[in-house]
Amino acid sequence: MNYKWAVLSSYMFVAAISQLLWLNFASITTPIMTDLYNVPAEDIGLLSAIWPLIFIPLSIPAGIITDKKGFKYAVSLGALIMAVFSVARIFSGENFTLLLIFQSLAGVGQPFVYTSISKMVIEWFEDKERGLATGLAVIGQFLGLMSALIFTPMLVPDTNFSEFQTMLIVYSAISVLSLIIFTVVAKEKKVSSTESNMISFGVVKGVLKSTDFIILNVLFFIGIGFFTGILTWIESILEPRGISVTDSGVIAGLILIGGIFGSIVIPFLSDKLQRKKMFFLLDFGISAIMLYFITVSNDFIILSVSTFLLGFFLVSALPIGLDYSAQLVEPNMTGTIQSILWLIAQGGAVLLIPVMGSLENPVLYPNNPFLPSMILVIILDVVSLVLSLFLREGRAKNERR
């Protein structure tokens, strides 16, 4: 049935918008935003940093709503919240406090979008397609992230409030468009009322205690945490080694591009082979090697290849992990289970970003001040690799039967 791809595409659009609005201001923090609002860079950073903090307490409620009301209701609600407050940002004028409030309220919509991925995929796609479909849904997020980093500086090249307002108008219009398209295109497949509304918290409690789910949570915490940390600090990591800001931006872009390709290829292979554990091992194993080169190399070509491959393999573990977690419970509880994974993942990002920054030591390592941070990241990646050995292939499916 080809309509499933239309549903997936409409979801990808909303997912992209959630990332676009989240990182809306990251690429123009200094000097444009600091000059426009006459506030320090740390305050501008709050416009992006506040979203993960909002996500954490809302993640599980969003997952429960997804399971009780369905993915269309949840995503539509998230898209509506983002659209309303992206429009509201236009009217904040030169008042930074108002901009921060409206930006924060827009972030309330993101958990509803994230926790609905597997709910939608399970309803519309067969087992042999679910890994790829999940990968494509994740790609929507990365396309939005890249769009924020690429198009925002193009729309606001100078410290010009009129250009800044135009950018807000353009992004709010696209946000409203994504809401309309998803609301019109997305449909729930008919399921029994019992399946769609009943959530067994006893089953959820049992899953929380299972070895597979505990390991999966650690993998999400570490993987999302240090991936976000590297993207956050990439310029500071490479600049002391003689890599220019422009080249650092290219290298950061290659991580994302690699992630996009990896989120197609690896889940596709996982679907074909009906295997997931081996790909966790492959992803974290190759990531460890690439992290070593990123840690020690001063060569732009080596760094470019290494970061592309890091993105390709590390990011592909995300859709495989989401698909794996969906096998641990019945379809009517995937939102709740995955909301816990997303909560842990966001917690990893919130914790590891400042930890990596605090370990910077320009006194001991003037040419590579982030060496202690990168050593920590490599150790965490190896821990993930070892833990992946204990995941059980196909266990969830067999137990559910």
mmCIF file of C-alpha atoms in Angstrom:
data_model
loop_
_atom_site.group_PDB
_atom_site.id
_atom_site.type_symbol
_atom_site.label_atom_id
_atom_site.label_comp_id
_atom_site.label_asym_id
_atom_site.label_seq_id
_atom_site.Cartn_x
_atom_site.Cartn_y
_atom_site.Cartn_z
ATOM 1 C CA MET A 1 0.000 0.000 0.000
ATOM 2 C CA ASN A 2 1.761 3.146 -1.208
ATOM 3 C CA TYR A 3 -0.175 5.514 1.049
ATOM 4 C CA LYS A 4 2.046 4.518 3.964
ATOM 5 C CA TRP A 5 4.904 6.468 2.362
ATOM 6 C CA ALA A 6 2.717 9.577 2.237
ATOM 7 C CA VAL A 7 2.000 9.197 5.955
ATOM 8 C CA LEU A 8 5.704 8.739 6.668
ATOM 9 C CA SER A 9 6.633 11.757 4.530
ATOM 10 C CA SER A 10 4.145 13.974 6.347
ATOM 11 C CA TYR A 11 5.638 12.843 9.647
ATOM 12 C CA MET A 12 9.174 13.549 8.399
ATOM 13 C CA PHE A 13 8.092 17.108 7.577
ATOM 14 C CA VAL A 14 6.883 17.710 11.141
ATOM 15 C CA ALA A 15 9.989 16.028 12.579
ATOM 16 C CA ALA A 16 12.176 18.317 10.471
ATOM 17 C CA ILE A 17 10.297 21.365 11.744
ATOM 18 C CA SER A 18 10.838 20.278 15.343
ATOM 19 C CA GLN A 19 14.604 20.348 14.750
ATOM 20 C CA LEU A 20 14.491 23.532 12.678
ATOM 21 C CA LEU A 21 12.742 25.446 15.461
ATOM 22 C CA TRP A 22 14.925 23.903 18.160
ATOM 23 C CA LEU A 23 18.243 24.980 16.596
ATOM 24 C CA ASN A 24 16.787 28.054 14.936
ATOM 25 C CA PHE A 25 19.304 30.444 16.503
ATOM 26 C CA ALA A 26 22.353 28.217 17.069
ATOM 27 C CA SER A 27 24.210 29.255 13.919
ATOM 28 C CA ILE A 28 23.764 33.027 14.441
ATOM 29 C CA THR A 29 24.460 33.269 18.176
ATOM 30 C CA THR A 30 27.471 35.570 17.844
ATOM 31 C CA PRO A 31 27.644 38.311 16.889
ATOM 32 C CA ILE A 32 24.189 38.609 15.289
ATOM 33 C CA MET A 33 21.865 37.523 18.120
ATOM 34 C CA THR A 34 24.031 39.005 20.865
ATOM 35 C CA ASP A 35 24.065 42.355 19.074
ATOM 36 C CA LEU A 36 20.358 42.329 18.186
ATOM 37 C CA TYR A 37 19.235 41.704 21.765
ATOM 38 C CA ASN A 38 22.249 43.082 23.634
ATOM 39 C CA VAL A 39 22.565 39.975 25.794
ATOM 40 C CA PRO A 40 25.515 37.595 26.341
ATOM 41 C CA ALA A 41 26.006 34.472 24.229
ATOM 42 C CA GLU A 42 25.058 32.313 27.217
ATOM 43 C CA ASP A 43 21.558 33.812 27.200
ATOM 44 C CA ILE A 44 21.193 33.188 23.472
ATOM 45 C CA GLY A 45 22.293 29.609 24.084
ATOM 46 C CA LEU A 46 19.261 29.156 26.331
ATOM 47 C CA LEU A 47 17.017 29.418 23.264
ATOM 48 C CA SER A 48 18.326 26.006 22.193
ATOM 49 C CA ALA A 49 19.384 24.527 25.548
ATOM 50 C CA ILE A 50 15.907 24.927 27.045
ATOM 51 C CA TRP A 51 14.328 22.368 24.687
ATOM 52 C CA PRO A 52 16.043 19.254 26.116
ATOM 53 C CA LEU A 53 15.232 20.489 29.628
ATOM 54 C CA ILE A 54 11.558 20.817 28.672
ATOM 55 C CA PHE A 55 11.643 17.445 26.907
ATOM 56 C CA ILE A 56 12.708 15.484 29.994
ATOM 57 C CA PRO A 57 9.609 16.013 32.223
ATOM 58 C CA LEU A 58 7.200 15.883 29.268
ATOM 59 C CA SER A 59 8.588 12.770 27.578
ATOM 60 C CA ILE A 60 6.668 10.090 29.487
ATOM 61 C CA PRO A 61 3.321 11.983 29.521
ATOM 62 C CA ALA A 62 3.720 12.470 25.759
ATOM 63 C CA GLY A 63 4.353 8.743 25.319
ATOM 64 C CA ILE A 64 1.262 7.823 27.330
ATOM 65 C CA ILE A 65 -0.864 10.231 25.286
ATOM 66 C CA THR A 66 0.567 8.700 22.102
ATOM 67 C CA ASP A 67 -0.481 5.224 23.252
ATOM 68 C CA LYS A 68 -3.936 6.303 24.418
ATOM 69 C CA LYS A 69 -4.862 8.662 21.572
ATOM 70 C CA GLY A 70 -2.787 7.404 18.642
ATOM 71 C CA PHE A 71 0.159 8.786 16.715
ATOM 72 C CA LYS A 72 -1.896 11.199 14.588
ATOM 73 C CA TYR A 73 -3.382 12.883 17.648
ATOM 74 C CA ALA A 74 0.009 13.144 19.366
ATOM 75 C CA VAL A 75 1.956 14.429 16.362
ATOM 76 C CA SER A 76 -0.838 16.837 15.427
ATOM 77 C CA LEU A 77 -0.836 18.194 18.979
ATOM 78 C CA GLY A 78 2.929 18.615 18.891
ATOM 79 C CA ALA A 79 2.815 20.265 15.474
ATOM 80 C CA LEU A 80 0.025 22.600 16.633
ATOM 81 C CA ILE A 81 2.001 23.711 19.690
ATOM 82 C CA MET A 82 5.107 24.342 17.591
ATOM 83 C CA ALA A 83 3.139 26.228 14.939
ATOM 84 C CA VAL A 84 1.300 28.467 17.415
ATOM 85 C CA PHE A 85 4.397 29.518 19.321
ATOM 86 C CA SER A 86 6.616 29.815 16.263
ATOM 87 C CA VAL A 87 4.093 32.404 15.066
ATOM 88 C CA ALA A 88 4.054 34.008 18.530
ATOM 89 C CA ARG A 89 7.827 34.550 18.306
ATOM 90 C CA ILE A 90 7.231 37.056 15.510
ATOM 91 C CA PHE A 91 5.431 39.336 17.979
ATOM 92 C CA SER A 92 8.161 39.238 20.625
ATOM 93 C CA GLY A 93 9.810 42.193 18.896
ATOM 94 C CA GLU A 94 13.123 43.160 20.480
ATOM 95 C CA ASN A 95 12.107 41.762 23.867
ATOM 96 C CA PHE A 96 14.456 38.830 24.502
ATOM 97 C CA THR A 97 12.456 37.561 27.486
ATOM 98 C CA LEU A 98 9.333 37.201 25.342
ATOM 99 C CA LEU A 99 11.327 35.462 22.612
ATOM 100 C CA LEU A 100 12.702 32.998 25.173
ATOM 101 C CA ILE A 101 9.212 32.326 26.576
ATOM 102 C CA PHE A 102 7.667 31.658 23.159
ATOM 103 C CA GLN A 103 10.663 29.571 22.068
ATOM 104 C CA SER A 104 10.352 27.515 25.254
ATOM 105 C CA LEU A 105 6.624 26.967 24.747
ATOM 106 C CA ALA A 106 7.267 25.840 21.169
ATOM 107 C CA GLY A 107 9.577 23.192 22.641
ATOM 108 C CA VAL A 108 6.620 21.621 24.461
ATOM 109 C CA GLY A 109 5.542 20.131 21.126
ATOM 110 C CA GLN A 110 8.738 18.187 20.422
ATOM 111 C CA PRO A 111 8.188 15.207 22.788
ATOM 112 C CA PHE A 112 4.857 14.411 21.107
ATOM 113 C CA VAL A 113 6.632 14.180 17.756
ATOM 114 C CA TYR A 114 9.534 12.034 18.955
ATOM 115 C CA THR A 115 7.533 9.468 20.930
ATOM 116 C CA SER A 116 5.227 8.714 17.993
ATOM 117 C CA ILE A 117 7.792 7.271 15.576
ATOM 118 C CA SER A 118 7.367 3.553 16.227
ATOM 119 C CA LYS A 119 3.624 3.887 16.837
ATOM 120 C CA MET A 120 3.242 5.147 13.271
ATOM 121 C CA VAL A 121 5.732 2.661 11.813
ATOM 122 C CA ILE A 122 4.104 -0.367 13.464
ATOM 123 C CA GLU A 123 0.640 0.649 12.247
ATOM 124 C CA TRP A 124 1.659 1.226 8.640
ATOM 125 C CA PHE A 125 4.672 -0.967 7.883
ATOM 126 C CA GLU A 126 5.372 -4.693 7.914
ATOM 127 C CA ASP A 127 8.231 -6.179 9.948
ATOM 128 C CA LYS A 128 10.555 -6.319 6.947
ATOM 129 C CA GLU A 129 10.174 -2.551 6.361
ATOM 130 C CA ARG A 130 10.079 -1.168 9.880
ATOM 131 C CA GLY A 131 13.799 -0.584 10.317
ATOM 132 C CA LEU A 132 14.002 1.417 7.099
ATOM 133 C CA ALA A 133 10.806 3.339 7.893
ATOM 134 C CA THR A 134 12.163 4.229 11.337
ATOM 135 C CA GLY A 135 15.442 5.298 9.741
ATOM 136 C CA LEU A 136 13.610 7.594 7.340
ATOM 137 C CA ALA A 137 11.636 9.100 10.221
ATOM 138 C CA VAL A 138 14.927 9.843 11.994
ATOM 139 C CA ILE A 139 16.293 11.362 8.777
ATOM 140 C CA GLY A 140 13.479 13.911 8.968
ATOM 141 C CA GLN A 141 15.016 15.134 12.218
ATOM 142 C CA PHE A 142 18.471 15.443 10.698
ATOM 143 C CA LEU A 143 17.198 17.293 7.643
ATOM 144 C CA GLY A 144 15.616 19.834 9.972
ATOM 145 C CA LEU A 145 18.816 20.152 11.963
ATOM 146 C CA MET A 146 20.871 20.727 8.819
ATOM 147 C CA SER A 147 18.312 23.227 7.527
ATOM 148 C CA ALA A 148 18.623 25.268 10.713
ATOM 149 C CA LEU A 149 22.404 25.390 10.429
ATOM 150 C CA ILE A 150 22.428 26.153 6.695
ATOM 151 C CA PHE A 151 19.448 28.403 5.997
ATOM 152 C CA THR A 152 19.353 30.578 9.114
ATOM 153 C CA PRO A 153 22.709 32.267 8.322
ATOM 154 C CA MET A 154 21.522 32.735 4.738
ATOM 155 C CA LEU A 155 18.319 34.450 5.878
ATOM 156 C CA VAL A 156 20.101 36.511 8.543
ATOM 157 C CA PRO A 157 23.615 37.220 7.209
ATOM 158 C CA ASP A 158 24.004 40.482 9.139
ATOM 159 C CA THR A 159 22.878 42.151 12.346
ATOM 160 C CA ASN A 160 19.635 43.338 10.804
ATOM 161 C CA PHE A 161 16.381 43.078 12.758
ATOM 162 C CA SER A 162 14.242 43.226 9.616
ATOM 163 C CA GLU A 163 16.050 40.180 8.198
ATOM 164 C CA PHE A 164 15.684 38.457 11.554
ATOM 165 C CA GLN A 165 11.927 39.078 11.552
ATOM 166 C CA THR A 166 11.685 37.771 7.995
ATOM 167 C CA MET A 167 13.407 34.567 9.080
ATOM 168 C CA LEU A 168 10.922 34.111 11.937
ATOM 169 C CA ILE A 169 8.020 34.659 9.535
ATOM 170 C CA VAL A 170 9.389 32.152 7.009
ATOM 171 C CA TYR A 171 9.951 29.477 9.649
ATOM 172 C CA SER A 172 6.548 30.019 11.238
ATOM 173 C CA ALA A 173 4.862 29.737 7.824
ATOM 174 C CA ILE A 174 6.668 26.450 7.161
ATOM 175 C CA SER A 175 5.690 25.238 10.624
ATOM 176 C CA VAL A 176 2.012 25.999 9.981
ATOM 177 C CA LEU A 177 2.296 24.285 6.586
ATOM 178 C CA SER A 178 3.711 21.129 8.200
ATOM 179 C CA LEU A 179 0.766 21.083 10.622
ATOM 180 C CA ILE A 180 -1.750 21.373 7.792
ATOM 181 C CA ILE A 181 -0.087 18.723 5.625
ATOM 182 C CA PHE A 182 0.234 16.215 8.462
ATOM 183 C CA THR A 183 -3.336 16.768 9.645
ATOM 184 C CA VAL A 184 -4.678 16.207 6.133
ATOM 185 C CA VAL A 185 -2.415 13.340 5.056
ATOM 186 C CA ALA A 186 -1.807 11.263 8.191
ATOM 187 C CA LYS A 187 -4.320 8.599 9.116
ATOM 188 C CA GLU A 188 -4.595 6.038 11.863
ATOM 189 C CA LYS A 189 -5.053 2.451 10.795
ATOM 190 C CA LYS A 190 -8.102 0.907 12.390
ATOM 191 C CA VAL A 191 -7.291 -1.097 15.505
ATOM 192 C CA SER A 192 -9.521 -2.469 18.205
ATOM 193 C CA SER A 193 -10.489 -0.028 20.922
ATOM 194 C CA THR A 194 -9.010 -2.419 23.493
ATOM 195 C CA GLU A 195 -5.617 -2.393 21.796
ATOM 196 C CA SER A 196 -5.543 1.329 21.214
ATOM 197 C CA ASN A 197 -6.540 2.456 24.723
ATOM 198 C CA MET A 198 -5.385 -0.131 27.252
ATOM 199 C CA ILE A 199 -1.892 0.307 28.677
ATOM 200 C CA SER A 200 -0.670 -2.398 31.030
ATOM 201 C CA PHE A 201 1.637 -0.666 33.458
ATOM 202 C CA GLY A 202 2.472 -4.077 34.873
ATOM 203 C CA VAL A 203 3.907 -5.039 31.497
ATOM 204 C CA VAL A 204 5.727 -1.708 31.270
ATOM 205 C CA LYS A 205 7.193 -2.289 34.734
ATOM 206 C CA GLY A 206 8.374 -5.725 33.638
ATOM 207 C CA VAL A 207 10.029 -4.281 30.543
ATOM 208 C CA LEU A 208 11.788 -1.643 32.640
ATOM 209 C CA LYS A 209 13.418 -4.440 34.626
ATOM 210 C CA SER A 210 14.455 -6.486 31.598
ATOM 211 C CA THR A 211 18.156 -6.734 30.780
ATOM 212 C CA ASP A 212 17.570 -5.820 27.140
ATOM 213 C CA PHE A 213 15.746 -2.598 27.963
ATOM 214 C CA ILE A 214 18.255 -1.558 30.621
ATOM 215 C CA ILE A 215 21.107 -2.054 28.140
ATOM 216 C CA LEU A 216 19.173 -0.172 25.469
ATOM 217 C CA ASN A 217 18.718 2.779 27.826
ATOM 218 C CA VAL A 218 22.455 2.889 28.510
ATOM 219 C CA LEU A 219 23.169 2.785 24.763
ATOM 220 C CA PHE A 220 20.777 5.693 24.143
ATOM 221 C CA PHE A 221 22.211 7.680 27.055
ATOM 222 C CA ILE A 222 25.783 7.232 25.840
ATOM 223 C CA GLY A 223 25.197 7.370 22.081
ATOM 224 C CA ILE A 224 22.927 10.414 21.940
ATOM 225 C CA GLY A 225 24.894 12.055 24.741
ATOM 226 C CA PHE A 226 28.336 12.005 23.188
ATOM 227 C CA PHE A 227 27.039 12.508 19.639
ATOM 228 C CA THR A 228 25.380 15.747 20.752
ATOM 229 C CA GLY A 229 28.470 16.637 22.759
ATOM 230 C CA ILE A 230 30.785 16.251 19.774
ATOM 231 C CA LEU A 231 28.490 18.353 17.580
ATOM 232 C CA THR A 232 28.361 21.011 20.293
ATOM 233 C CA TRP A 233 32.118 21.197 20.853
ATOM 234 C CA ILE A 234 33.459 20.274 17.397
ATOM 235 C CA GLU A 235 34.829 23.752 16.663
ATOM 236 C CA SER A 236 36.562 23.945 20.050
ATOM 237 C CA ILE A 237 37.894 20.398 19.635
ATOM 238 C CA LEU A 238 39.495 21.071 16.251
ATOM 239 C CA GLU A 239 40.521 24.754 16.362
ATOM 240 C CA PRO A 240 43.666 24.206 18.515
ATOM 241 C CA ARG A 241 44.860 21.678 15.924
ATOM 242 C CA GLY A 242 44.815 24.305 13.193
ATOM 243 C CA ILE A 243 41.398 23.479 11.719
ATOM 244 C CA SER A 244 39.564 26.665 10.709
ATOM 245 C CA VAL A 245 36.024 27.525 11.764
ATOM 246 C CA THR A 246 34.854 27.004 8.176
ATOM 247 C CA ASP A 247 36.477 23.579 7.954
ATOM 248 C CA SER A 248 35.040 22.658 11.357
ATOM 249 C CA GLY A 249 31.593 23.530 10.003
ATOM 250 C CA VAL A 250 32.177 21.258 7.009
ATOM 251 C CA ILE A 251 33.291 18.442 9.300
ATOM 252 C CA ALA A 252 30.198 18.891 11.505
ATOM 253 C CA GLY A 253 28.046 18.790 8.380
ATOM 254 C CA LEU A 254 29.694 15.534 7.312
ATOM 255 C CA ILE A 255 28.687 13.918 10.605
ATOM 256 C CA LEU A 256 25.056 14.757 9.826
ATOM 257 C CA ILE A 257 25.298 13.718 6.178
ATOM 258 C CA GLY A 258 26.867 10.436 7.242
ATOM 259 C CA GLY A 259 24.016 9.977 9.707
ATOM 260 C CA ILE A 260 21.434 10.475 6.974
ATOM 261 C CA PHE A 261 23.007 7.856 4.713
ATOM 262 C CA GLY A 262 23.579 5.480 7.610
ATOM 263 C CA SER A 263 19.946 5.765 8.704
ATOM 264 C CA ILE A 264 18.934 4.414 5.304
ATOM 265 C CA VAL A 265 21.568 1.774 4.610
ATOM 266 C CA ILE A 266 22.006 0.087 8.003
ATOM 267 C CA PRO A 267 18.282 -0.232 8.893
ATOM 268 C CA PHE A 268 17.644 -1.519 5.343
ATOM 269 C CA LEU A 269 20.259 -4.239 5.858
ATOM 270 C CA SER A 270 18.848 -4.954 9.315
ATOM 271 C CA ASP A 271 15.393 -5.468 7.790
ATOM 272 C CA LYS A 272 16.761 -7.761 5.092
ATOM 273 C CA LEU A 273 18.734 -9.917 7.520
ATOM 274 C CA GLN A 274 16.214 -9.595 10.377
ATOM 275 C CA ARG A 275 19.126 -8.942 12.717
ATOM 276 C CA LYS A 276 19.787 -6.040 15.071
ATOM 277 C CA LYS A 277 22.404 -7.104 17.600
ATOM 278 C CA MET A 278 25.119 -7.518 14.962
ATOM 279 C CA PHE A 279 24.498 -3.962 13.759
ATOM 280 C CA PHE A 280 24.788 -2.534 17.269
ATOM 281 C CA LEU A 281 28.177 -4.247 17.476
ATOM 282 C CA LEU A 282 29.170 -2.972 14.043
ATOM 283 C CA ASP A 283 27.989 0.576 14.792
ATOM 284 C CA PHE A 284 29.777 0.995 18.107
ATOM 285 C CA GLY A 285 32.848 -0.947 16.965
ATOM 286 C CA ILE A 286 33.525 1.221 13.922
ATOM 287 C CA SER A 287 32.550 4.353 15.865
ATOM 288 C CA ALA A 288 35.326 3.626 18.375
ATOM 289 C CA ILE A 289 37.903 3.505 15.573
ATOM 290 C CA MET A 290 36.612 6.722 14.004
ATOM 291 C CA LEU A 291 36.615 8.471 17.381
ATOM 292 C CA TYR A 292 40.297 7.619 17.748
ATOM 293 C CA PHE A 293 41.138 9.342 14.459
ATOM 294 C CA ILE A 294 38.980 12.346 15.381
ATOM 295 C CA THR A 295 40.859 12.545 18.686
ATOM 296 C CA VAL A 296 44.423 12.513 17.324
ATOM 297 C CA SER A 297 44.384 13.668 13.689
ATOM 298 C CA ASN A 298 45.226 17.153 12.391
ATOM 299 C CA ASP A 299 44.535 16.255 8.760
ATOM 300 C CA PHE A 300 41.346 17.667 7.232
ATOM 301 C CA ILE A 301 40.828 14.691 4.893
ATOM 302 C CA ILE A 302 41.243 12.117 7.654
ATOM 303 C CA LEU A 303 38.952 14.105 9.937
ATOM 304 C CA SER A 304 36.343 14.454 7.185
ATOM 305 C CA VAL A 305 36.299 10.729 6.402
ATOM 306 C CA SER A 306 36.297 9.807 10.095
ATOM 307 C CA THR A 307 33.414 12.107 11.004
ATOM 308 C CA PHE A 308 31.350 10.967 8.013
ATOM 309 C CA LEU A 309 31.816 7.325 9.016
ATOM 310 C CA LEU A 310 31.124 8.164 12.663
ATOM 311 C CA GLY A 311 27.803 9.702 11.653
ATOM 312 C CA PHE A 312 27.058 6.831 9.259
ATOM 313 C CA PHE A 313 27.440 4.103 11.868
ATOM 314 C CA LEU A 314 26.626 5.810 15.166
ATOM 315 C CA VAL A 315 23.425 7.528 14.031
ATOM 316 C CA SER A 316 22.152 4.343 12.366
ATOM 317 C CA ALA A 317 22.051 2.743 15.822
ATOM 318 C CA LEU A 318 19.188 5.124 16.715
ATOM 319 C CA PRO A 319 16.498 3.752 14.345
ATOM 320 C CA ILE A 320 17.643 0.194 15.016
ATOM 321 C CA GLY A 321 17.349 0.862 18.746
ATOM 322 C CA LEU A 322 13.859 2.312 18.374
ATOM 323 C CA ASP A 323 12.782 -0.673 16.276
ATOM 324 C CA TYR A 324 14.324 -3.068 18.803
ATOM 325 C CA SER A 325 12.502 -1.399 21.692
ATOM 326 C CA ALA A 326 9.188 -1.678 19.847
ATOM 327 C CA GLN A 327 9.579 -5.463 19.959
ATOM 328 C CA LEU A 328 9.666 -5.476 23.743
ATOM 329 C CA VAL A 329 5.963 -4.629 24.128
ATOM 330 C CA GLU A 330 2.695 -4.821 22.251
ATOM 331 C CA PRO A 331 2.035 -2.002 19.740
ATOM 332 C CA ASN A 332 -0.335 -0.192 22.121
ATOM 333 C CA MET A 333 2.547 0.517 24.522
ATOM 334 C CA THR A 334 5.365 1.566 22.190
ATOM 335 C CA GLY A 335 4.863 5.272 22.861
ATOM 336 C CA THR A 336 5.273 4.833 26.609
ATOM 337 C CA ILE A 337 8.356 2.624 26.295
ATOM 338 C CA GLN A 338 10.050 4.862 23.755
ATOM 339 C CA SER A 339 9.278 7.979 25.762
ATOM 340 C CA ILE A 340 11.525 6.513 28.455
ATOM 341 C CA LEU A 341 14.304 5.945 25.911
ATOM 342 C CA TRP A 342 14.022 9.521 24.643
ATOM 343 C CA LEU A 343 14.029 10.840 28.210
ATOM 344 C CA ILE A 344 17.243 8.934 28.957
ATOM 345 C CA ALA A 345 18.771 10.092 25.657
ATOM 346 C CA GLN A 346 18.018 13.735 26.397
ATOM 347 C CA GLY A 347 19.440 13.257 29.871
ATOM 348 C CA GLY A 348 22.632 11.953 28.291
ATOM 349 C CA ALA A 349 22.922 15.050 26.126
ATOM 350 C CA VAL A 350 22.193 17.411 29.025
ATOM 351 C CA LEU A 351 24.854 15.710 31.174
ATOM 352 C CA LEU A 352 27.632 14.886 28.705
ATOM 353 C CA ILE A 353 27.768 18.278 26.961
ATOM 354 C CA PRO A 354 28.893 20.139 30.118
ATOM 355 C CA VAL A 355 31.057 17.207 31.252
ATOM 356 C CA MET A 356 32.980 17.299 27.969
ATOM 357 C CA GLY A 357 33.407 21.049 28.342
ATOM 358 C CA SER A 358 34.589 20.774 31.936
ATOM 359 C CA LEU A 359 37.291 18.241 31.010
ATOM 360 C CA GLU A 360 38.916 20.640 28.528
ATOM 361 C CA ASN A 361 42.505 21.220 29.659
ATOM 362 C CA PRO A 362 44.467 23.738 27.533
ATOM 363 C CA VAL A 363 47.256 23.878 30.120
ATOM 364 C CA LEU A 364 48.239 20.214 29.933
ATOM 365 C CA TYR A 365 47.224 19.752 26.291
ATOM 366 C CA PRO A 366 47.625 23.118 24.504
ATOM 367 C CA ASN A 367 47.401 21.543 21.035
ATOM 368 C CA ASN A 368 44.545 19.209 21.923
ATOM 369 C CA PRO A 369 42.723 20.561 25.009
ATOM 370 C CA PHE A 370 39.714 18.280 24.513
ATOM 371 C CA LEU A 371 41.873 15.139 24.655
ATOM 372 C CA PRO A 372 40.526 14.106 28.114
ATOM 373 C CA SER A 373 36.956 14.610 26.853
ATOM 374 C CA MET A 374 37.553 12.518 23.743
ATOM 375 C CA ILE A 375 39.210 9.763 25.768
ATOM 376 C CA LEU A 376 36.064 9.675 27.912
ATOM 377 C CA VAL A 377 33.916 9.458 24.772
ATOM 378 C CA ILE A 378 35.980 6.555 23.409
ATOM 379 C CA ILE A 379 35.698 4.720 26.730
ATOM 380 C CA LEU A 380 31.921 5.219 26.751
ATOM 381 C CA ASP A 381 31.692 3.956 23.171
ATOM 382 C CA VAL A 382 33.652 0.818 24.085
ATOM 383 C CA VAL A 383 31.346 0.315 27.084
ATOM 384 C CA SER A 384 28.402 0.478 24.655
ATOM 385 C CA LEU A 385 30.100 -2.055 22.400
ATOM 386 C CA VAL A 386 30.606 -4.480 25.288
ATOM 387 C CA LEU A 387 27.038 -4.030 26.550
ATOM 388 C CA SER A 388 25.705 -4.732 23.049
ATOM 389 C CA LEU A 389 27.147 -8.240 23.347
ATOM 390 C CA PHE A 390 24.520 -8.982 25.998
ATOM 391 C CA LEU A 391 21.491 -7.965 23.911
ATOM 392 C CA ARG A 392 19.396 -10.945 22.855
ATOM 393 C CA GLU A 393 18.446 -11.172 19.211
ATOM 394 C CA GLY A 394 14.745 -11.747 18.572
ATOM 395 C CA ARG A 395 13.997 -12.379 22.252
ATOM 396 C CA ALA A 396 11.212 -9.819 22.428
ATOM 397 C CA LYS A 397 9.306 -11.172 19.454
ATOM 398 C CA ASN A 398 9.480 -14.711 20.707
ATOM 399 C CA GLU A 399 8.359 -13.798 24.218
ATOM 400 C CA ARG A 400 5.411 -11.772 22.983
ATOM 401 C CA ARG A 401 4.145 -14.767 21.109
#
